[in-house]
Amino acid sequence: MSRPAESVVHGSKASAKDLPSVDRLLRSPAVAALVASHGHTLVAGQARALLDMLRVQALASALDTSAVQSDALHAALAARIAQRLAPRMRRVLNLTGTVIHTNLGRALLSDSALQHLLAMMAGPNNLEYDLDSGGRGDRDGIVEELLCTITGAQAATVVNNNAAAVLLSIAAMARGREVIVSRGELVEIGGAFRMPDVMASAGATLVEVGTTNRTHPADYERAIGERTALVMKVHTSNYAVQGFTAAVDEATLAGIAHGKGVPLATDLGSGSLVDLAAYGLPREPLPQEMLAAGCDVVTFSGDKLLGGPQAGLIVGTKEAIGRIRKFPMKRALRMSKLPLAALEATLMLYLRPERLAQDLPTLRLLTRPAAQIRAFAQQLAPAVAEAVVPRFMVEVADMQGQIGSGSLPVERLPSAGLAIAPLQKKGAGRALDELADALRALPLPVIGRVSDDRLLLDLRCLEDSAPFVAQLPLLKERLQ
Ligand SMILES: *Cc1c(COP(=O)(O)O)cnc(C)c1O
């Protein structure tokens, strides 16, 4: 590795004999420094892989002598190690216009949730330990009282996610018996989560009533019988049935079900804990309303409109929640201490509703006024235009965003952002793909959406422009 630089003849090829052994490479001072910081295992493994790759190139006479210089080998090794240590899970900028984006991790945690999470995970905690008695505690106890205060429920429990909450509730209440659901509510949430399949997984028999567009009280009344264990409503969160429609509301259905001694469960999906209409947003049903209407069990997600970590929240009557909590499947679906800490801190924010639109990122983003977003877009436009010139032009444009995660599917959120269009009509499609690829390939990937031959960057979810702006020179370089 003491080959003098002058011996490099530009374009000359190295042979496999010019490569050092793994041991020799590891002993060179620069690589020894890598070993000192990362340890032998990782560095030696990557060194071996690097030399194997270079050897193959050398045997194919495709390795420049410059690549076997000690500086080049060291740089290549350091780059391999950095790449190996780069997490697969990465931060991205969500400029899609969909605030609660399932593919981009749904709700963002509040500062207080992040702080509580960090503090609780850094050391032991009282997850299942009662500090008063010094005996065993119940992890549900951490959030049950908060959930009861906020929703007015008699009791509450939490599991891994809402899909688990629905599965567990049905299994605990109706395994081996019948569950009545309207044909208008046999939803597929996405992936393999389809109501009829969930019923089967829970060991319950689905009894469909009504039709796709109309279900009446009499449909339920006729269907309830000896084998009925549960009547269930499912909030049609990700689609809307419009036109000649009829559904039976929870209060009416609770009367019918309870009249025959059968409990009523409702899966709300998103389940906002505050009335969004008060913030000028489209309304979603609240768990507290469902309980007041007489539902025995209400299930909803932690990381949709609630704005917390992934979780499945189950609130309801003492009797129903008691059965659900005791059901053996609960142990397999229980929440981990990580999201539980974040959930507690998130729910705590609801005790100060006047501050919620500031403190809860989901609500803060949802309530950002379009005019403010537009002004922000105006500020950013010149810098972005400079980065994409001369192939693209940038315009400030009004946009229609979405809440996301199946909430309020037909409602749009008036928003604004940057619309980037190729200047040449010829090859415009490819140019747009290239731009989208370049944005995604940035160190902090930028995710927009393509619509009408333009790449749209909806700025509703960009609160701090600095990390975005800092990448524009690199974008410019890559688009050259
Ligand atoms: C989203 C949703 C679910 C699943 O909730 P996860 O928290 O994603 O598991 C179940 N039911 C409805 C109606 C939903 O909208």
PDB file of N, CA, C and O and ligand atoms in Angstrom, residues 106 161-163 166 189 193 234-235 237 267-270 301 303-304 311 405, ligand 1:
ATOM      1  N   ARG A 106     -48.404   7.379   9.414  1.00  0.00           N
ATOM      2  CA  ARG A 106     -49.576   7.976  10.094  1.00  0.00           C
ATOM      3  C   ARG A 106     -49.214   9.150  11.014  1.00  0.00           C
ATOM      4  O   ARG A 106     -48.350   9.942  10.694  1.00  0.00           O
ATOM      5  N   ASN A 161     -53.219  -2.570  17.953  1.00  0.00           N
ATOM      6  CA  ASN A 161     -53.761  -1.649  16.948  1.00  0.00           C
ATOM      7  C   ASN A 161     -55.268  -1.864  16.874  1.00  0.00           C
ATOM      8  O   ASN A 161     -55.808  -2.733  17.568  1.00  0.00           O
ATOM      9  N   ASN A 162     -55.944  -1.097  16.046  1.00  0.00           N
ATOM     10  CA  ASN A 162     -57.401  -1.212  16.036  1.00  0.00           C
ATOM     11  C   ASN A 162     -57.868  -2.510  15.398  1.00  0.00           C
ATOM     12  O   ASN A 162     -58.917  -3.033  15.757  1.00  0.00           O
ATOM     13  N   ALA A 163     -57.103  -3.021  14.440  1.00  0.00           N
ATOM     14  CA  ALA A 163     -57.465  -4.314  13.854  1.00  0.00           C
ATOM     15  C   ALA A 163     -57.502  -5.361  14.968  1.00  0.00           C
ATOM     16  O   ALA A 163     -58.426  -6.188  15.035  1.00  0.00           O
ATOM     17  N   VAL A 166     -60.604  -4.876  17.195  1.00  0.00           N
ATOM     18  CA  VAL A 166     -61.836  -5.415  16.603  1.00  0.00           C
ATOM     19  C   VAL A 166     -61.845  -6.939  16.720  1.00  0.00           C
ATOM     20  O   VAL A 166     -62.832  -7.547  17.160  1.00  0.00           O
ATOM     21  N   ILE A 189     -60.575  -2.637   5.114  1.00  0.00           N
ATOM     22  CA  ILE A 189     -59.783  -1.480   5.523  1.00  0.00           C
ATOM     23  C   ILE A 189     -58.528  -1.360   4.687  1.00  0.00           C
ATOM     24  O   ILE A 189     -57.958  -0.304   4.515  1.00  0.00           O
ATOM     25  N   PHE A 193     -57.435  -6.953   5.960  1.00  0.00           N
ATOM     26  CA  PHE A 193     -58.425  -6.668   6.996  1.00  0.00           C
ATOM     27  C   PHE A 193     -59.800  -6.426   6.382  1.00  0.00           C
ATOM     28  O   PHE A 193     -60.153  -5.308   6.027  1.00  0.00           O
ATOM     29  N   VAL A 234     -70.081  -0.895  11.842  1.00  0.00           N
ATOM     30  CA  VAL A 234     -68.719  -0.595  11.393  1.00  0.00           C
ATOM     31  C   VAL A 234     -68.770   0.739  10.668  1.00  0.00           C
ATOM     32  O   VAL A 234     -69.554   0.923   9.737  1.00  0.00           O
ATOM     33  N   HIS A 235     -67.963   1.664  11.136  1.00  0.00           N
ATOM     34  CA  HIS A 235     -67.936   2.980  10.497  1.00  0.00           C
ATOM     35  C   HIS A 235     -67.319   2.821   9.111  1.00  0.00           C
ATOM     36  O   HIS A 235     -66.219   2.281   8.959  1.00  0.00           O
ATOM     37  N   SER A 237     -65.337   4.000   7.017  1.00  0.00           N
ATOM     38  CA  SER A 237     -64.417   5.125   7.079  1.00  0.00           C
ATOM     39  C   SER A 237     -63.744   5.449   5.757  1.00  0.00           C
ATOM     40  O   SER A 237     -63.421   6.596   5.496  1.00  0.00           O
ATOM     41  N   ASP A 267     -67.212  -0.270  15.565  1.00  0.00           N
ATOM     42  CA  ASP A 267     -65.816  -0.005  15.194  1.00  0.00           C
ATOM     43  C   ASP A 267     -65.786   1.331  14.482  1.00  0.00           C
ATOM     44  O   ASP A 267     -66.312   1.480  13.387  1.00  0.00           O
ATOM     45  N   LEU A 268     -65.145   2.310  15.105  1.00  0.00           N
ATOM     46  CA  LEU A 268     -65.116   3.656  14.522  1.00  0.00           C
ATOM     47  C   LEU A 268     -63.948   3.863  13.569  1.00  0.00           C
ATOM     48  O   LEU A 268     -63.933   4.821  12.806  1.00  0.00           O
ATOM     49  N   GLY A 269     -62.955   3.006  13.622  1.00  0.00           N
ATOM     50  CA  GLY A 269     -61.775   3.239  12.778  1.00  0.00           C
ATOM     51  C   GLY A 269     -60.964   4.383  13.343  1.00  0.00           C
ATOM     52  O   GLY A 269     -60.157   4.211  14.243  1.00  0.00           O
ATOM     53  N   SER A 270     -61.245   5.590  12.837  1.00  0.00           N
ATOM     54  CA  SER A 270     -60.448   6.735  13.251  1.00  0.00           C
ATOM     55  C   SER A 270     -60.808   7.217  14.652  1.00  0.00           C
ATOM     56  O   SER A 270     -59.944   7.348  15.511  1.00  0.00           O
ATOM     57  N   SER A 301     -58.596   3.661  16.498  1.00  0.00           N
ATOM     58  CA  SER A 301     -57.138   3.621  16.338  1.00  0.00           C
ATOM     59  C   SER A 301     -56.440   4.675  17.176  1.00  0.00           C
ATOM     60  O   SER A 301     -56.975   5.764  17.383  1.00  0.00           O
ATOM     61  N   ASP A 303     -53.365   5.884  16.109  1.00  0.00           N
ATOM     62  CA  ASP A 303     -52.494   6.696  15.243  1.00  0.00           C
ATOM     63  C   ASP A 303     -53.203   7.315  14.051  1.00  0.00           C
ATOM     64  O   ASP A 303     -52.579   7.705  13.076  1.00  0.00           O
ATOM     65  N   LYS A 304     -54.520   7.388  14.123  1.00  0.00           N
ATOM     66  CA  LYS A 304     -55.244   8.138  13.091  1.00  0.00           C
ATOM     67  C   LYS A 304     -55.565   9.523  13.664  1.00  0.00           C
ATOM     68  O   LYS A 304     -54.658  10.222  14.104  1.00  0.00           O
ATOM     69  N   ALA A 311     -52.016   1.989  18.111  1.00  0.00           N
ATOM     70  CA  ALA A 311     -52.699   1.406  19.265  1.00  0.00           C
ATOM     71  C   ALA A 311     -54.129   1.108  18.874  1.00  0.00           C
ATOM     72  O   ALA A 311     -54.671   1.713  17.948  1.00  0.00           O
ATOM     73  N   SER A 405     -55.801   8.056   6.035  1.00  0.00           N
ATOM     74  CA  SER A 405     -56.076   6.883   6.864  1.00  0.00           C
ATOM     75  C   SER A 405     -57.551   6.536   6.922  1.00  0.00           C
ATOM     76  O   SER A 405     -58.078   6.137   7.953  1.00  0.00           O
TER      77      SER A 405
HETATM   78  C1  LIG B   1     -58.206   1.936  10.206  1.00  0.00           C
HETATM   79  C2  LIG B   1     -59.378   1.096  10.579  1.00  0.00           C
HETATM   80  C3  LIG B   1     -59.181  -0.118  11.247  1.00  0.00           C
HETATM   81  C4  LIG B   1     -57.811  -0.658  11.556  1.00  0.00           C
HETATM   82  O1  LIG B   1     -57.145   0.139  12.473  1.00  0.00           O
HETATM   83  P1  LIG B   1     -55.548  -0.037  12.691  1.00  0.00           P
HETATM   84  O2  LIG B   1     -55.238   0.828  13.852  1.00  0.00           O
HETATM   85  O3  LIG B   1     -54.907   0.401  11.424  1.00  0.00           O
HETATM   86  O4  LIG B   1     -55.286  -1.469  12.953  1.00  0.00           O
HETATM   87  C5  LIG B   1     -60.292  -0.853  11.595  1.00  0.00           C
HETATM   88  N1  LIG B   1     -61.536  -0.415  11.296  1.00  0.00           N
HETATM   89  C6  LIG B   1     -61.764   0.751  10.656  1.00  0.00           C
HETATM   90  C7  LIG B   1     -63.170   1.164  10.347  1.00  0.00           C
HETATM   91  C8  LIG B   1     -60.685   1.552  10.270  1.00  0.00           C
HETATM   92  O5  LIG B   1     -60.890   2.699   9.623  1.00  0.00           O
END
